[in-house]
Short mmCIF file of C-alpha atoms in Angstrom, two decimals:
data_model
loop_
_atom_site.label_atom_id
_atom_site.label_comp_id
_atom_site.label_asym_id
_atom_site.label_seq_id
_atom_site.Cartn_x
_atom_site.Cartn_y
_atom_site.Cartn_z
CA MET A 598 45.56 -119.94 34.00
CA ALA A 599 48.56 -121.09 31.77
CA ALA A 600 46.80 -119.72 28.54
CA GLN A 601 45.92 -116.18 30.37
CA ILE A 602 49.38 -115.80 31.82
CA THR A 603 50.69 -116.89 28.47
CA ALA A 604 48.47 -114.54 26.78
CA LEU A 605 48.72 -111.71 28.76
CA VAL A 606 52.91 -112.09 28.26
CA ILE A 607 52.39 -111.67 24.41
CA PHE A 608 50.63 -108.64 25.41
CA LEU A 609 52.66 -107.00 27.26
CA VAL A 610 55.67 -108.17 24.92
CA MET A 611 53.85 -106.33 22.56
CA PHE A 612 53.63 -103.22 24.11
CA VAL A 613 57.34 -103.29 25.64
CA LEU A 614 58.57 -103.71 21.83
CA ILE A 615 55.87 -101.32 20.15
CA ILE A 616 57.33 -98.36 22.74
CA LEU A 617 61.21 -99.11 22.21
CA ASP A 618 60.43 -98.70 18.58
CA LYS A 619 63.19 -100.97 17.27
CA TRP A 620 61.24 -102.66 14.87
CA GLU A 621 58.12 -102.08 12.24
CA HIS A 622 54.70 -101.73 14.33
CA TYR A 623 53.34 -104.54 12.05
CA ILE A 624 55.66 -106.75 12.54
CA ILE A 625 55.93 -106.98 16.02
CA THR A 626 51.52 -106.95 16.27
CA LEU A 627 51.47 -109.70 13.27
CA SER A 628 54.53 -112.13 15.19
CA CYS A 629 52.39 -111.69 18.25
CA GLY A 630 49.14 -112.34 16.94
CA ALA A 631 50.65 -115.10 15.28
CA LEU A 632 52.03 -116.25 18.58
CA THR A 633 48.88 -115.68 20.17
CA LEU A 634 47.06 -117.72 17.67
CA LEU A 635 49.92 -120.68 17.74
CA LEU A 636 50.82 -120.97 21.47
CA VAL A 637 47.37 -120.03 23.17
CA PHE A 638 44.67 -120.79 21.25
CA GLY A 639 46.38 -124.14 19.22
CA ILE A 640 48.76 -125.64 21.27
CA MET A 641 47.05 -124.70 25.17
CA LEU A 642 43.53 -124.45 24.55
CA HIS A 643 43.65 -126.88 21.81
CA ASP A 644 40.22 -124.55 20.11
CA GLY A 645 40.37 -124.29 16.76
CA GLY A 646 36.22 -122.25 17.37
CA ALA A 647 38.33 -119.50 19.15
CA ILE A 648 40.97 -119.11 15.98
CA LEU A 649 38.28 -118.98 13.75
CA LYS A 650 36.38 -117.12 15.51
CA THR A 651 39.37 -114.35 16.31
CA LEU A 652 39.83 -114.33 12.28
CA ASN A 653 36.49 -113.57 11.91
CA LEU A 654 36.49 -113.99 8.36
CA THR A 655 33.10 -115.03 7.58
CA ALA A 656 32.05 -111.33 8.63
CA PHE A 657 33.00 -110.91 4.70
CA PHE A 658 29.55 -112.87 4.09
CA ARG A 659 27.28 -111.28 6.10
CA PRO A 660 24.92 -109.10 5.06
CA ASP A 661 24.58 -107.24 8.09
CA PHE A 662 28.89 -106.30 7.43
CA TRP A 663 27.44 -104.26 4.39
CA HIS A 664 24.18 -102.85 5.50
CA VAL A 665 22.67 -103.30 8.84
CA THR A 666 21.39 -100.22 11.47
CA SER A 667 24.01 -101.57 13.95
CA GLU A 668 27.27 -102.97 12.90
CA GLY A 669 27.84 -103.86 16.98
CA GLY A 670 27.22 -107.80 16.44
CA SER A 671 29.36 -108.57 13.65
CA THR A 672 32.47 -107.25 14.49
CA SER A 673 32.39 -107.92 18.59
CA THR A 674 35.06 -110.28 18.38
CA GLY A 675 38.69 -110.97 17.13
CA ILE A 676 39.63 -108.67 13.93
CA ASN A 677 37.58 -105.94 13.42
CA TRP A 678 37.39 -105.94 9.34
CA SER A 679 35.29 -102.96 9.58
CA THR A 680 37.59 -100.60 10.95
CA ILE A 681 40.40 -102.35 8.67
CA ILE A 682 38.26 -101.81 5.48
CA PHE A 683 36.79 -98.41 6.05
CA ILE A 684 40.89 -97.12 6.94
CA GLY A 685 41.95 -98.28 4.09
CA GLY A 686 39.21 -96.85 2.31
CA MET A 687 39.86 -93.43 3.44
CA MET A 688 43.37 -93.72 3.08
CA ILE A 689 42.91 -93.86 -0.93
CA MET A 690 40.82 -90.62 -0.28
CA VAL A 691 42.66 -88.76 0.93
CA GLY A 692 45.65 -89.91 -1.32
CA GLY A 693 43.23 -88.95 -4.49
CA MET A 694 42.90 -85.45 -2.75
CA ALA A 695 46.58 -84.80 -1.93
CA ARG A 696 47.24 -85.62 -5.46
CA VAL A 697 45.63 -83.02 -7.20
CA GLY A 698 47.03 -80.07 -4.03
CA PHE A 699 43.11 -79.60 -2.14
CA PHE A 700 45.27 -79.59 1.37
CA GLN A 701 47.63 -77.27 0.22
CA TRP A 702 45.12 -74.83 -2.13
CA LEU A 703 42.67 -74.87 1.66
CA CYS A 704 45.44 -73.95 3.59
CA MET A 705 46.86 -71.09 1.44
CA GLN A 706 43.07 -69.76 0.73
CA LEU A 707 42.70 -69.68 4.32
CA ALA A 708 46.09 -67.67 4.83
CA LYS A 709 44.91 -65.50 2.14
CA LEU A 710 41.70 -64.68 3.67
CA VAL A 711 42.97 -63.48 7.48
CA ASP A 712 45.47 -61.18 4.77
CA TYR A 713 48.32 -63.36 6.05
CA LYS A 714 48.34 -61.72 9.38
CA PRO A 715 50.65 -64.06 11.82
CA LEU A 716 47.84 -64.50 15.02
CA ARG A 717 44.37 -64.55 12.69
CA ILE A 718 46.43 -67.70 10.87
CA PHE A 719 47.17 -69.30 14.03
CA VAL A 720 43.97 -68.75 14.70
CA VAL A 721 42.25 -70.19 11.77
CA PHE A 722 45.27 -73.21 11.19
CA MET A 723 43.77 -74.33 14.87
CA ILE A 724 40.06 -74.50 13.86
CA MET A 725 40.91 -75.49 9.87
CA SER A 726 43.45 -78.46 12.02
CA PHE A 727 40.09 -79.15 14.15
CA SER A 728 37.21 -79.11 11.26
CA LEU A 729 38.98 -81.21 8.72
CA SER A 730 40.33 -84.06 11.60
CA MET A 731 36.95 -84.84 12.72
CA PHE A 732 36.78 -86.25 9.24
CA ILE A 733 40.59 -86.93 8.26
CA ASP A 734 43.02 -89.00 9.35
CA SER A 735 45.04 -86.11 12.05
CA ILE A 736 48.10 -87.15 10.52
CA THR A 737 47.56 -86.34 7.46
CA VAL A 738 46.12 -83.01 8.58
CA ILE A 739 49.28 -82.55 10.46
CA LEU A 740 51.78 -83.44 7.54
CA PHE A 741 49.84 -80.97 5.39
CA LEU A 742 48.94 -78.27 7.87
CA ALA A 743 52.81 -78.32 9.04
CA ALA A 744 54.63 -77.95 5.39
CA VAL A 745 52.43 -74.78 5.14
CA THR A 746 52.70 -73.31 8.39
CA LEU A 747 56.92 -73.58 7.76
CA GLU A 748 56.14 -72.58 4.36
CA LEU A 749 54.45 -69.37 5.64
CA ALA A 750 56.75 -68.93 8.28
CA GLY A 751 59.77 -68.08 6.14
CA LEU A 752 58.42 -66.09 4.09
CA LEU A 753 56.53 -64.16 6.92
CA SER A 754 59.23 -64.09 8.88
CA PHE A 755 57.60 -65.63 12.40
CA ASP A 756 58.29 -68.61 14.69
CA PRO A 757 56.03 -71.57 13.85
CA VAL A 758 56.99 -73.96 16.84
CA PRO A 759 53.40 -72.47 18.71
CA MET A 760 51.58 -72.59 15.29
CA ILE A 761 52.77 -76.44 15.12
CA ILE A 762 52.07 -77.48 19.16
CA SER A 763 48.69 -75.95 18.46
CA GLU A 764 47.55 -77.52 15.37
CA ILE A 765 48.84 -80.69 16.65
CA PHE A 766 46.71 -80.51 20.18
CA CYS A 767 43.49 -79.53 17.96
CA ALA A 768 43.91 -82.30 15.30
CA ASN A 769 43.90 -84.89 17.99
CA LEU A 770 40.49 -82.77 19.63
CA GLY A 771 39.29 -82.90 16.33
CA GLY A 772 39.65 -86.67 15.63
CA SER A 773 37.54 -86.96 19.01
CA ALA A 774 34.91 -85.51 18.02
CA THR A 775 33.38 -88.06 15.69
CA MET A 776 33.39 -91.85 14.94
CA CYS A 777 35.77 -91.53 11.93
CA GLY A 778 38.13 -89.08 13.46
CA ASP A 779 40.60 -91.26 15.12
CA PRO A 780 41.27 -94.80 15.00
CA PRO A 781 40.40 -95.40 18.19
CA ASN A 782 36.79 -94.13 17.50
CA ILE A 783 36.54 -96.29 14.55
CA ILE A 784 37.31 -98.89 16.76
CA ILE A 785 34.52 -97.90 19.68
CA GLY A 786 31.87 -97.53 17.07
CA THR A 787 32.01 -100.35 15.14
CA SER A 788 32.01 -102.61 18.01
CA LEU A 789 29.25 -100.98 19.78
CA GLY A 790 27.14 -99.84 16.81
CA LEU A 791 27.15 -96.74 17.31
CA THR A 792 26.68 -94.07 14.67
CA PHE A 793 28.57 -91.12 13.15
CA PHE A 794 25.78 -88.99 14.70
CA ASP A 795 26.02 -90.55 18.01
CA PHE A 796 29.72 -89.55 18.52
CA LEU A 797 28.36 -86.45 17.42
CA THR A 798 26.16 -85.29 19.24
CA ASN A 799 28.32 -86.82 22.30
CA THR A 800 32.03 -86.57 22.35
CA GLY A 801 31.62 -84.30 19.37
CA LEU A 802 29.84 -82.07 22.08
CA ILE A 803 32.41 -81.78 24.56
CA SER A 804 35.47 -81.65 21.78
CA ALA A 805 33.33 -78.23 20.45
CA ILE A 806 33.18 -77.07 23.99
CA SER A 807 36.92 -78.08 24.47
CA MET A 808 37.99 -76.02 21.17
CA VAL A 809 36.43 -72.97 22.45
CA LEU A 810 39.11 -73.36 25.54
CA ILE A 811 41.72 -74.40 23.68
CA ILE A 812 41.95 -71.57 21.17
CA VAL A 813 41.72 -69.55 24.65
CA PHE A 814 44.74 -70.91 26.06
CA PHE A 815 47.10 -71.60 23.04
CA TYR A 816 45.88 -67.98 22.18
CA LEU A 817 46.94 -66.55 25.49
CA SER A 818 50.20 -68.82 26.02
CA PHE A 819 51.69 -67.98 22.65
CA ARG A 820 50.18 -64.45 21.83
CA LYS A 821 53.38 -62.81 22.88
CA GLU A 822 55.68 -65.41 21.58
CA ILE A 823 53.99 -65.26 18.24
CA ILE A 824 53.83 -61.14 18.25
CA ASP A 825 57.89 -60.93 18.87
CA SER A 826 58.51 -62.69 16.39
CA VAL A 827 56.90 -61.55 13.17
CA LYS A 828 59.25 -59.25 10.81
CA THR A 829 56.86 -59.05 8.15
CA THR A 830 57.78 -56.30 5.45
CA PRO A 831 55.14 -54.94 2.67
CA GLU A 832 57.11 -56.63 0.15
CA ASP A 833 56.97 -59.92 1.99
CA TYR A 834 53.16 -60.49 0.95
CA ALA A 835 54.33 -60.47 -3.02
CA LYS A 836 56.62 -63.46 -2.33
CA LEU A 837 53.96 -65.07 -1.51
CA PRO A 838 52.39 -67.69 -4.24
CA ASP A 839 48.97 -67.58 -5.28
CA PRO A 840 46.71 -70.66 -3.41
CA ALA A 841 45.38 -71.23 -6.67
CA SER A 842 49.71 -72.66 -8.32
CA ALA A 843 48.58 -75.37 -5.47
CA ILE A 844 46.18 -76.83 -7.85
CA THR A 845 47.73 -79.70 -9.87
CA ASP A 846 44.57 -80.68 -11.60
CA LYS A 847 41.48 -78.73 -11.96
CA LYS A 848 38.98 -81.48 -13.21
CA GLY A 849 40.72 -84.25 -10.58
CA PHE A 850 40.32 -81.93 -7.59
CA ILE A 851 36.56 -80.41 -8.17
CA LEU A 852 35.67 -84.82 -8.28
CA SER A 853 38.09 -85.42 -5.23
CA ALA A 854 35.64 -82.65 -3.50
CA MET A 855 32.86 -84.21 -4.24
CA ILE A 856 33.42 -87.03 -3.17
CA PHE A 857 34.90 -85.52 -0.14
CA GLY A 858 31.56 -84.42 0.08
CA LEU A 859 29.82 -87.68 -0.36
CA ALA A 860 31.91 -89.17 2.08
CA VAL A 861 30.43 -86.67 5.02
CA VAL A 862 26.99 -87.14 3.77
CA LEU A 863 27.42 -91.06 4.36
CA LEU A 864 29.14 -90.59 7.46
CA VAL A 865 26.86 -88.87 8.79
CA THR A 866 23.61 -90.50 7.70
CA HIS A 867 24.77 -94.16 7.88
CA GLY A 868 22.92 -94.75 11.40
CA SER A 869 19.77 -94.06 9.77
CA THR A 870 20.53 -95.52 6.04
CA GLY A 871 22.30 -98.40 7.30
CA LEU A 872 25.29 -98.50 5.03
CA THR A 873 28.54 -99.72 7.47
CA VAL A 874 31.65 -98.06 7.59
CA ALA A 875 32.73 -101.15 5.90
CA PHE A 876 30.71 -100.27 2.78
CA ILE A 877 31.21 -96.48 2.78
CA GLY A 878 34.78 -96.90 2.78
CA VAL A 879 34.50 -99.65 0.24
CA LEU A 880 32.51 -96.87 -1.74
CA ILE A 881 34.76 -93.99 -1.25
CA ALA A 882 37.62 -96.15 -2.23
CA ALA A 883 36.29 -97.23 -5.43
CA LEU A 884 34.94 -93.62 -6.84
CA THR A 885 38.31 -92.38 -6.19
CA LEU A 886 40.26 -94.22 -7.92
CA LEU A 887 37.65 -94.52 -10.87
CA ALA A 888 37.80 -90.65 -10.73
CA ALA A 889 41.19 -90.86 -11.55
CA PRO A 890 42.24 -93.74 -13.31
CA LYS A 891 45.51 -92.80 -14.72
CA HIS A 892 47.05 -91.93 -11.29
CA ILE A 893 45.59 -95.29 -9.33
CA LYS A 894 48.95 -96.93 -9.13
CA GLU A 895 50.28 -93.36 -7.50
CA ILE A 896 47.40 -93.26 -5.41
CA MET A 897 47.73 -96.69 -3.86
CA LYS A 898 51.54 -96.23 -2.97
CA THR A 899 50.25 -93.28 -0.95
CA VAL A 900 47.83 -96.49 1.20
CA ASP A 901 49.88 -97.14 4.94
CA PHE A 902 49.43 -101.13 4.09
CA ARG A 903 52.03 -101.49 7.36
CA THR A 904 49.36 -99.21 9.42
CA LEU A 905 46.53 -102.01 7.81
CA LEU A 906 48.25 -104.74 8.83
CA PHE A 907 49.44 -103.29 12.52
CA PHE A 908 45.77 -103.92 12.64
CA VAL A 909 45.47 -107.27 12.09
CA GLY A 910 47.94 -108.29 14.52
CA LEU A 911 46.21 -106.07 17.60
CA PHE A 912 42.83 -107.45 17.05
CA ILE A 913 44.09 -111.00 17.47
CA VAL A 914 46.56 -110.17 20.29
CA VAL A 915 43.38 -108.51 21.79
CA GLY A 916 41.24 -111.57 21.06
CA GLY A 917 43.50 -113.53 23.03
CA LEU A 918 42.77 -111.67 26.23
CA GLU A 919 39.20 -111.81 25.52
CA GLU A 920 39.24 -115.32 24.99
CA THR A 921 41.05 -116.10 27.69
CA GLY A 922 39.50 -114.48 30.29
CA VAL A 923 41.91 -112.13 31.26
CA LEU A 924 40.11 -108.83 29.88
CA LYS A 925 37.17 -110.07 32.54
CA VAL A 926 39.73 -110.39 34.92
CA VAL A 927 40.66 -106.63 34.41
CA ALA A 928 36.77 -105.27 34.10
CA ASP A 929 36.22 -106.85 37.64
CA PHE A 930 39.42 -105.25 39.37
CA ILE A 931 38.28 -101.86 37.73
CA ALA A 932 34.88 -102.60 39.79
CA LYS A 933 36.46 -103.29 42.91
CA VAL A 934 38.27 -100.15 43.30
CA SER A 935 35.29 -97.89 42.25
CA GLY A 936 33.16 -100.39 44.25
CA GLY A 937 30.69 -100.23 41.43
CA ASN A 938 30.06 -96.23 41.86
CA ALA A 939 29.74 -95.34 38.58
CA TYR A 940 31.65 -91.72 39.00
CA ILE A 941 34.65 -92.92 40.00
CA MET A 942 34.24 -96.46 37.79
CA THR A 943 33.74 -92.93 34.62
CA ALA A 944 37.08 -91.36 36.34
CA ILE A 945 38.96 -94.32 36.24
CA ILE A 946 38.41 -94.73 32.37
CA ILE A 947 39.02 -91.71 31.63
CA TRP A 948 41.92 -90.52 33.20
CA ILE A 949 44.07 -93.86 32.70
CA SER A 950 43.76 -93.53 29.07
CA GLY A 951 44.27 -90.01 29.31
CA ILE A 952 47.79 -90.98 30.88
CA ALA A 953 48.37 -93.84 29.19
CA SER A 954 47.72 -92.59 25.95
CA ALA A 955 50.10 -89.87 27.09
CA PHE A 956 52.77 -92.72 26.27
CA ILE A 957 51.86 -95.28 24.32
CA ASP A 958 50.14 -95.65 21.42
CA ASN A 959 46.20 -94.74 21.84
CA ILE A 960 45.05 -97.76 19.00
CA PRO A 961 46.25 -100.97 20.83
CA PHE A 962 44.92 -99.25 24.11
CA SER A 963 41.53 -98.66 23.40
CA ALA A 964 41.59 -101.85 21.56
CA THR A 965 42.25 -103.62 24.77
CA MET A 966 40.17 -101.37 26.82
CA LEU A 967 36.74 -102.28 24.81
CA PRO A 968 35.71 -105.23 26.46
CA VAL A 969 36.80 -104.27 29.74
CA ILE A 970 34.22 -101.78 29.41
CA LYS A 971 32.15 -103.97 28.10
CA ALA A 972 32.25 -106.37 30.74
CA LEU A 973 31.70 -103.22 33.29
CA ALA A 974 28.77 -102.46 31.67
CA ALA A 975 26.79 -105.72 31.58
CA SER A 976 27.93 -106.37 35.84
CA GLN A 977 27.60 -102.30 36.80
CA GLY A 978 24.89 -101.73 35.44
CA VAL A 979 26.41 -98.65 34.11
CA PRO A 980 25.33 -97.62 30.28
CA VAL A 981 28.12 -99.17 28.01
CA SER A 982 27.79 -95.80 25.95
CA THR A 983 28.51 -93.85 28.70
CA LEU A 984 31.83 -95.53 29.37
CA ALA A 985 32.48 -95.60 25.53
CA TRP A 986 32.89 -91.76 25.77
CA ALA A 987 35.05 -92.03 28.79
CA LEU A 988 37.27 -94.34 26.80
CA SER A 989 37.27 -92.54 23.35
CA ILE A 990 38.01 -88.60 25.28
CA GLY A 991 40.65 -90.61 27.30
CA THR A 992 42.42 -92.28 24.34
CA ASP A 993 42.13 -88.84 21.61
CA ILE A 994 42.41 -86.42 24.23
CA GLY A 995 45.33 -87.65 26.16
CA GLY A 996 48.09 -88.73 23.21
CA SER A 997 48.32 -85.06 23.11
CA ALA A 998 50.34 -84.29 26.23
CA THR A 999 53.70 -85.79 25.28
CA PRO A 1000 55.48 -85.25 21.53
CA ILE A 1001 54.76 -89.30 21.21
CA GLY A 1002 51.30 -89.36 22.32
CA ALA A 1003 50.20 -89.63 19.05
CA SER A 1004 51.29 -90.06 15.74
CA ALA A 1005 50.08 -86.62 14.82
CA ASN A 1006 52.23 -85.57 16.95
CA VAL A 1007 55.37 -87.17 15.85
CA VAL A 1008 54.87 -86.04 12.12
CA GLY A 1009 54.67 -82.27 13.63
CA THR A 1010 57.44 -82.32 15.63
CA SER A 1011 59.39 -84.01 12.75
CA ALA A 1012 58.56 -81.46 10.58
CA ALA A 1013 59.51 -78.48 12.07
CA THR A 1014 63.11 -80.25 13.35
CA ARG A 1015 63.67 -81.22 9.79
CA ALA A 1016 62.71 -77.19 8.92
CA GLY A 1017 65.04 -75.72 11.86
CA HIS A 1018 62.76 -75.66 14.38
CA PRO A 1019 63.23 -77.86 17.06
CA ILE A 1020 60.34 -78.42 19.60
CA SER A 1021 61.50 -80.01 22.64
CA TRP A 1022 60.04 -82.52 25.17
CA GLY A 1023 60.02 -79.37 27.83
CA THR A 1024 58.66 -76.50 24.72
CA TYR A 1025 55.76 -79.42 24.09
CA CYS A 1026 54.89 -80.19 26.76
CA LYS A 1027 54.98 -76.89 28.77
CA LYS A 1028 51.51 -76.21 26.97
CA ALA A 1029 50.10 -78.69 25.64
CA ALA A 1030 50.59 -81.07 28.98
CA PRO A 1031 48.41 -78.35 30.90
CA ALA A 1032 45.85 -78.60 27.87
CA THR A 1033 45.39 -82.08 27.45
CA ILE A 1034 44.51 -81.58 31.39
CA LEU A 1035 41.91 -78.43 30.93
CA VAL A 1036 40.22 -80.71 28.49
CA LEU A 1037 40.11 -84.23 30.98
CA ALA A 1038 38.99 -82.49 33.72
CA PHE A 1039 36.53 -80.62 31.71
CA SER A 1040 35.34 -83.43 30.06
CA THR A 1041 35.32 -85.46 33.07
CA VAL A 1042 32.87 -82.85 34.66
CA PHE A 1043 31.21 -82.63 31.53
CA ILE A 1044 29.69 -86.51 31.84
CA PHE A 1045 28.96 -86.42 35.19
CA LEU A 1046 26.50 -83.90 34.79
CA ARG A 1047 25.11 -85.52 31.73
CA TYR A 1048 25.48 -89.06 31.80
CA LEU A 1049 25.61 -90.15 35.80
#
């Protein structure tokens, strides 16, 4: 009991400190992870085996870590090294793409194709935000998309706030569509042995239909604001830079596009090829660096090592909850509240995940809930994949409701503020919160009808 209480206290302290945001998040999780290893596993349980199991360092030496038909067995407990390696590899790939101007070129090219009409740009940029975020971290997508939106808003004299809010929402929605789109999905997929195609045909279908609803919703919500704010004259188009000017290295641009295409192919087919996401992450990173040997240092500087360390500490703390049985208690409580009813259980997971993710980081929440849904599936006879889709949609979409619900939200609103277009909580939530409720409600009904 003492070990359970200590593990829970460490976890709660970690969460509170993350929410307060006074220290770097990776320092918080690593410190709490060290306390878990020392106090819970070392002093209280005297269990060296639990420490080794949680650190999971032997995973690198198991063949199934690099090539299997199902990845669940190698990373189900402790530090999920597959997630960390894959995210690191994708960061390197994105750094290579950013170096050659890929994202700037893409945004400017699409704006040119729709004749720089603000309403058309509004719709096209939502679709682009959704599509890119299926494969690239939403933070990176919003970082470049917001910058280009603000640049176009300055040149064409329209209010960028509606576009940035819609782009943020669509980035989070696109991230829910695939296994690699959002960190919670990577954690869920690698831990349960789910493939890219599994996500694409399940959460992907939900997200695609939701995207249609959201385009209509935001178009009707923001159409008048955008039209009223436009002050463009024909002469303004002459000021716009040519999309090709964004490309800083033509050869590197072509190679980066090819590597990105290869990454997509490998992710889509990894369920049949047996190549794990850890292998894909290493391969894509290696190819990116080999394609630009003179720029390795520059590309490596773009890798957010603090985020990767954040994951390490987080997995250790959650491992403490799992090893001491705290998460089983939570699972039993949800089972008791739902009375074993699969509909109530699924609704609880979707809406609790959605509400919680609107205010707290969805990464630690999803990592914490993952062992809970495993226990629920085992004890209640509900397919774990059904609960996984509920958890994925809840955590990914719920974060869209508030300016602090997801990292992409913070990046996008901060960029707008720096450019002189502050987005208040009221302005953001007035549109994003109803859109979030709309998607969560649709997702709940969809999961009920399709899986239960």
